[in-house]
Amino acid sequence: MVNLDGFDANKVEPTTDFEAIPAGKYVAVVTASEMKPTKSGNGSYLELTFQVIEGEFKNRLLWARLNLDNPNEMAVKIARGELSALCRAVGVLEPKDSVELHNLPMLISVRQKTDSDGELRNEIRGYSKRGTANGAKSTQAANPTPPWRRG
């Protein structure tokens, strides 16, 4: 069980249905990261939670799973390539812990994908530096407050 003492639903707006956001590029930050075991139990993946920090879809969450420990060598190769792109996008080339990738703005390329159950879902298909697509500059160094908590 989880202690929910102090939570009052009267003081929090309820979440509405989350539709997939349109395909495109969004400024986002990693807000959480966790290694989780695969369903088969023979490996693990890094699950990253991203939060869009600008525009119409500000505060929307997206997820990526990187199969860093897997018997399928191709899955590991793909995951390591994605992690390299993410690291380059935020300027942390040799992270010792995934938390070093948190709260650093980047551009994520998002596409829509229909799952086997017919639901439209989002998939992150790439990472790049924030300034490469729209000329925006990161304000992270000047302001230590995470972008989604600023005014």
PDB file of C-alpha atoms in Angstrom:
ATOM      1  CA  MET A   1       0.000   0.000   0.000  1.00  0.00           C
ATOM      2  CA  VAL A   2       0.975   3.613  -0.562  1.00  0.00           C
ATOM      3  CA  ASN A   3       0.270   6.298   2.026  1.00  0.00           C
ATOM      4  CA  LEU A   4      -1.865   9.041   0.458  1.00  0.00           C
ATOM      5  CA  ASP A   5      -2.338  11.004   3.685  1.00  0.00           C
ATOM      6  CA  GLY A   6      -2.703  14.694   2.887  1.00  0.00           C
ATOM      7  CA  PHE A   7      -3.982  14.264  -0.685  1.00  0.00           C
ATOM      8  CA  ASP A   8      -7.219  16.146  -1.375  1.00  0.00           C
ATOM      9  CA  ALA A   9      -8.795  15.578  -4.803  1.00  0.00           C
ATOM     10  CA  ASN A  10     -10.926  18.702  -4.203  1.00  0.00           C
ATOM     11  CA  LYS A  11      -7.760  20.786  -4.582  1.00  0.00           C
ATOM     12  CA  VAL A  12      -6.390  19.128  -7.744  1.00  0.00           C
ATOM     13  CA  GLU A  13      -7.820  19.323 -11.249  1.00  0.00           C
ATOM     14  CA  PRO A  14      -8.562  15.815 -12.542  1.00  0.00           C
ATOM     15  CA  THR A  15      -6.589  14.443 -15.458  1.00  0.00           C
ATOM     16  CA  THR A  16      -8.504  14.236 -18.688  1.00  0.00           C
ATOM     17  CA  ASP A  17      -8.079  11.627 -21.390  1.00  0.00           C
ATOM     18  CA  PHE A  18      -4.627  11.787 -22.990  1.00  0.00           C
ATOM     19  CA  GLU A  19      -4.717  11.672 -26.754  1.00  0.00           C
ATOM     20  CA  ALA A  20      -1.452  11.246 -28.636  1.00  0.00           C
ATOM     21  CA  ILE A  21       0.144  14.588 -29.467  1.00  0.00           C
ATOM     22  CA  PRO A  22       0.761  15.406 -33.146  1.00  0.00           C
ATOM     23  CA  ALA A  23       3.994  14.282 -34.773  1.00  0.00           C
ATOM     24  CA  GLY A  24       6.657  16.978 -34.632  1.00  0.00           C
ATOM     25  CA  LYS A  25       9.554  18.411 -32.651  1.00  0.00           C
ATOM     26  CA  TYR A  26       9.039  19.474 -29.048  1.00  0.00           C
ATOM     27  CA  VAL A  27      11.264  21.100 -26.430  1.00  0.00           C
ATOM     28  CA  ALA A  28      11.347  18.656 -23.521  1.00  0.00           C
ATOM     29  CA  VAL A  29      13.364  17.541 -20.511  1.00  0.00           C
ATOM     30  CA  VAL A  30      13.924  14.181 -18.869  1.00  0.00           C
ATOM     31  CA  THR A  31      12.119  14.299 -15.520  1.00  0.00           C
ATOM     32  CA  ALA A  32      12.596  10.703 -14.360  1.00  0.00           C
ATOM     33  CA  SER A  33      14.665   7.647 -15.219  1.00  0.00           C
ATOM     34  CA  GLU A  34      14.641   4.095 -13.928  1.00  0.00           C
ATOM     35  CA  MET A  35      16.111   0.722 -14.866  1.00  0.00           C
ATOM     36  CA  LYS A  36      13.355  -1.878 -15.099  1.00  0.00           C
ATOM     37  CA  PRO A  37      13.471  -5.606 -15.815  1.00  0.00           C
ATOM     38  CA  THR A  38      12.169  -6.855 -19.151  1.00  0.00           C
ATOM     39  CA  LYS A  39       8.982  -8.946 -19.174  1.00  0.00           C
ATOM     40  CA  SER A  40      11.021 -12.056 -19.950  1.00  0.00           C
ATOM     41  CA  GLY A  41      13.377 -11.321 -17.054  1.00  0.00           C
ATOM     42  CA  ASN A  42      16.512 -11.813 -19.153  1.00  0.00           C
ATOM     43  CA  GLY A  43      17.456  -8.155 -19.388  1.00  0.00           C
ATOM     44  CA  SER A  44      16.590  -4.638 -18.361  1.00  0.00           C
ATOM     45  CA  TYR A  45      15.742  -1.326 -19.971  1.00  0.00           C
ATOM     46  CA  LEU A  46      16.178   2.301 -19.046  1.00  0.00           C
ATOM     47  CA  GLU A  47      12.766   3.965 -18.911  1.00  0.00           C
ATOM     48  CA  LEU A  48      12.932   7.720 -19.404  1.00  0.00           C
ATOM     49  CA  THR A  49      10.058  10.103 -18.712  1.00  0.00           C
ATOM     50  CA  PHE A  50      10.037  13.280 -20.793  1.00  0.00           C
ATOM     51  CA  GLN A  51       8.002  16.406 -20.149  1.00  0.00           C
ATOM     52  CA  VAL A  52       7.244  18.906 -22.905  1.00  0.00           C
ATOM     53  CA  ILE A  53       8.170  22.334 -21.521  1.00  0.00           C
ATOM     54  CA  GLU A  54       6.973  24.732 -24.232  1.00  0.00           C
ATOM     55  CA  GLY A  55       4.077  25.282 -26.582  1.00  0.00           C
ATOM     56  CA  GLU A  56       0.539  23.987 -26.855  1.00  0.00           C
ATOM     57  CA  PHE A  57       1.407  20.605 -25.325  1.00  0.00           C
ATOM     58  CA  LYS A  58       3.404  21.989 -22.381  1.00  0.00           C
ATOM     59  CA  ASN A  59       3.501  19.570 -19.401  1.00  0.00           C
ATOM     60  CA  ARG A  60       2.537  16.524 -21.483  1.00  0.00           C
ATOM     61  CA  LEU A  61       4.557  13.418 -20.654  1.00  0.00           C
ATOM     62  CA  LEU A  62       6.160  10.961 -23.073  1.00  0.00           C
ATOM     63  CA  TRP A  63       8.246   7.872 -22.430  1.00  0.00           C
ATOM     64  CA  ALA A  64      11.170   6.099 -24.053  1.00  0.00           C
ATOM     65  CA  ARG A  65      12.568   2.679 -23.245  1.00  0.00           C
ATOM     66  CA  LEU A  66      16.192   1.901 -24.028  1.00  0.00           C
ATOM     67  CA  ASN A  67      17.100  -1.820 -23.979  1.00  0.00           C
ATOM     68  CA  LEU A  68      20.600  -1.401 -22.569  1.00  0.00           C
ATOM     69  CA  ASP A  69      20.801  -4.956 -21.170  1.00  0.00           C
ATOM     70  CA  ASN A  70      19.293  -7.477 -23.564  1.00  0.00           C
ATOM     71  CA  PRO A  71      20.328 -10.784 -25.147  1.00  0.00           C
ATOM     72  CA  ASN A  72      19.443  -9.284 -28.541  1.00  0.00           C
ATOM     73  CA  GLU A  73      22.624  -7.476 -29.584  1.00  0.00           C
ATOM     74  CA  MET A  74      20.778  -5.343 -32.154  1.00  0.00           C
ATOM     75  CA  ALA A  75      18.353  -4.078 -29.482  1.00  0.00           C
ATOM     76  CA  VAL A  76      21.316  -3.041 -27.316  1.00  0.00           C
ATOM     77  CA  LYS A  77      23.059  -1.377 -30.275  1.00  0.00           C
ATOM     78  CA  ILE A  78      19.933   0.640 -31.099  1.00  0.00           C
ATOM     79  CA  ALA A  79      19.439   1.636 -27.445  1.00  0.00           C
ATOM     80  CA  ARG A  80      23.055   2.728 -27.060  1.00  0.00           C
ATOM     81  CA  GLY A  81      22.753   4.829 -30.234  1.00  0.00           C
ATOM     82  CA  GLU A  82      19.613   6.515 -28.885  1.00  0.00           C
ATOM     83  CA  LEU A  83      21.316   7.154 -25.546  1.00  0.00           C
ATOM     84  CA  SER A  84      24.291   8.671 -27.379  1.00  0.00           C
ATOM     85  CA  ALA A  85      21.974  11.009 -29.302  1.00  0.00           C
ATOM     86  CA  LEU A  86      20.222  12.033 -26.074  1.00  0.00           C
ATOM     87  CA  CYS A  87      23.557  12.662 -24.301  1.00  0.00           C
ATOM     88  CA  ARG A  88      24.784  14.795 -27.195  1.00  0.00           C
ATOM     89  CA  ALA A  89      21.496  16.728 -27.247  1.00  0.00           C
ATOM     90  CA  VAL A  90      21.919  17.802 -23.610  1.00  0.00           C
ATOM     91  CA  GLY A  91      25.734  18.090 -23.642  1.00  0.00           C
ATOM     92  CA  VAL A  92      26.464  15.330 -21.116  1.00  0.00           C
ATOM     93  CA  LEU A  93      28.730  12.970 -23.022  1.00  0.00           C
ATOM     94  CA  GLU A  94      29.907  10.715 -20.188  1.00  0.00           C
ATOM     95  CA  PRO A  95      27.109  10.429 -17.621  1.00  0.00           C
ATOM     96  CA  LYS A  96      27.819   8.336 -14.546  1.00  0.00           C
ATOM     97  CA  ASP A  97      24.123   8.231 -13.592  1.00  0.00           C
ATOM     98  CA  SER A  98      20.953   8.844 -15.597  1.00  0.00           C
ATOM     99  CA  VAL A  99      20.001  11.674 -13.220  1.00  0.00           C
ATOM    100  CA  GLU A 100      22.712  13.761 -14.931  1.00  0.00           C
ATOM    101  CA  LEU A 101      20.405  13.848 -17.975  1.00  0.00           C
ATOM    102  CA  HIS A 102      17.453  15.273 -16.039  1.00  0.00           C
ATOM    103  CA  ASN A 103      16.095  18.820 -16.434  1.00  0.00           C
ATOM    104  CA  LEU A 104      18.218  19.692 -19.473  1.00  0.00           C
ATOM    105  CA  PRO A 105      16.196  21.068 -22.423  1.00  0.00           C
ATOM    106  CA  MET A 106      16.452  19.327 -25.780  1.00  0.00           C
ATOM    107  CA  LEU A 107      14.372  18.817 -28.901  1.00  0.00           C
ATOM    108  CA  ILE A 108      12.645  15.468 -29.204  1.00  0.00           C
ATOM    109  CA  SER A 109      11.227  14.231 -32.481  1.00  0.00           C
ATOM    110  CA  VAL A 110       7.879  12.585 -31.880  1.00  0.00           C
ATOM    111  CA  ARG A 111       5.809  10.462 -34.221  1.00  0.00           C
ATOM    112  CA  GLN A 112       2.435   8.808 -33.897  1.00  0.00           C
ATOM    113  CA  LYS A 113       2.164   5.029 -34.063  1.00  0.00           C
ATOM    114  CA  THR A 114      -0.843   2.712 -33.952  1.00  0.00           C
ATOM    115  CA  ASP A 115      -0.362  -0.144 -31.465  1.00  0.00           C
ATOM    116  CA  SER A 116      -1.592  -3.688 -31.970  1.00  0.00           C
ATOM    117  CA  ASP A 117      -4.678  -2.799 -29.914  1.00  0.00           C
ATOM    118  CA  GLY A 118      -5.554  -0.029 -32.374  1.00  0.00           C
ATOM    119  CA  GLU A 119      -4.646   2.810 -30.003  1.00  0.00           C
ATOM    120  CA  LEU A 120      -2.719   5.790 -31.367  1.00  0.00           C
ATOM    121  CA  ARG A 121       0.448   6.304 -29.301  1.00  0.00           C
ATOM    122  CA  ASN A 122       3.483   8.559 -29.370  1.00  0.00           C
ATOM    123  CA  GLU A 123       7.006   7.353 -29.972  1.00  0.00           C
ATOM    124  CA  ILE A 124      10.171   9.406 -29.563  1.00  0.00           C
ATOM    125  CA  ARG A 125      12.247   8.962 -32.713  1.00  0.00           C
ATOM    126  CA  GLY A 126      15.154  11.319 -32.127  1.00  0.00           C
ATOM    127  CA  TYR A 127      16.942  13.812 -29.912  1.00  0.00           C
ATOM    128  CA  SER A 128      18.791  16.994 -30.828  1.00  0.00           C
ATOM    129  CA  LYS A 129      20.131  20.140 -29.231  1.00  0.00           C
ATOM    130  CA  ARG A 130      17.463  22.658 -28.464  1.00  0.00           C
ATOM    131  CA  GLY A 131      18.991  25.405 -30.610  1.00  0.00           C
ATOM    132  CA  THR A 132      19.384  23.300 -33.758  1.00  0.00           C
ATOM    133  CA  ALA A 133      15.833  23.583 -35.078  1.00  0.00           C
ATOM    134  CA  ASN A 134      14.464  26.908 -33.892  1.00  0.00           C
ATOM    135  CA  GLY A 135      17.501  28.927 -32.807  1.00  0.00           C
ATOM    136  CA  ALA A 136      16.396  28.940 -29.168  1.00  0.00           C
ATOM    137  CA  LYS A 137      19.055  29.069 -26.510  1.00  0.00           C
ATOM    138  CA  SER A 138      19.037  27.003 -23.328  1.00  0.00           C
ATOM    139  CA  THR A 139      18.487  28.997 -20.145  1.00  0.00           C
ATOM    140  CA  GLN A 140      19.326  26.067 -17.873  1.00  0.00           C
ATOM    141  CA  ALA A 141      22.735  27.385 -16.791  1.00  0.00           C
ATOM    142  CA  ALA A 142      21.360  30.840 -15.925  1.00  0.00           C
ATOM    143  CA  ASN A 143      18.333  29.537 -14.027  1.00  0.00           C
ATOM    144  CA  PRO A 144      18.686  26.379 -11.875  1.00  0.00           C
ATOM    145  CA  THR A 145      14.891  26.071 -11.479  1.00  0.00           C
ATOM    146  CA  PRO A 146      13.622  23.235 -13.698  1.00  0.00           C
ATOM    147  CA  PRO A 147      11.901  24.721 -16.795  1.00  0.00           C
ATOM    148  CA  TRP A 148       8.465  23.259 -16.041  1.00  0.00           C
ATOM    149  CA  ARG A 149       8.412  24.940 -12.607  1.00  0.00           C
ATOM    150  CA  ARG A 150       9.125  28.419 -13.930  1.00  0.00           C
ATOM    151  CA  GLY A 151       6.281  30.959 -14.142  1.00  0.00           C
TER     152      GLY A 151
END
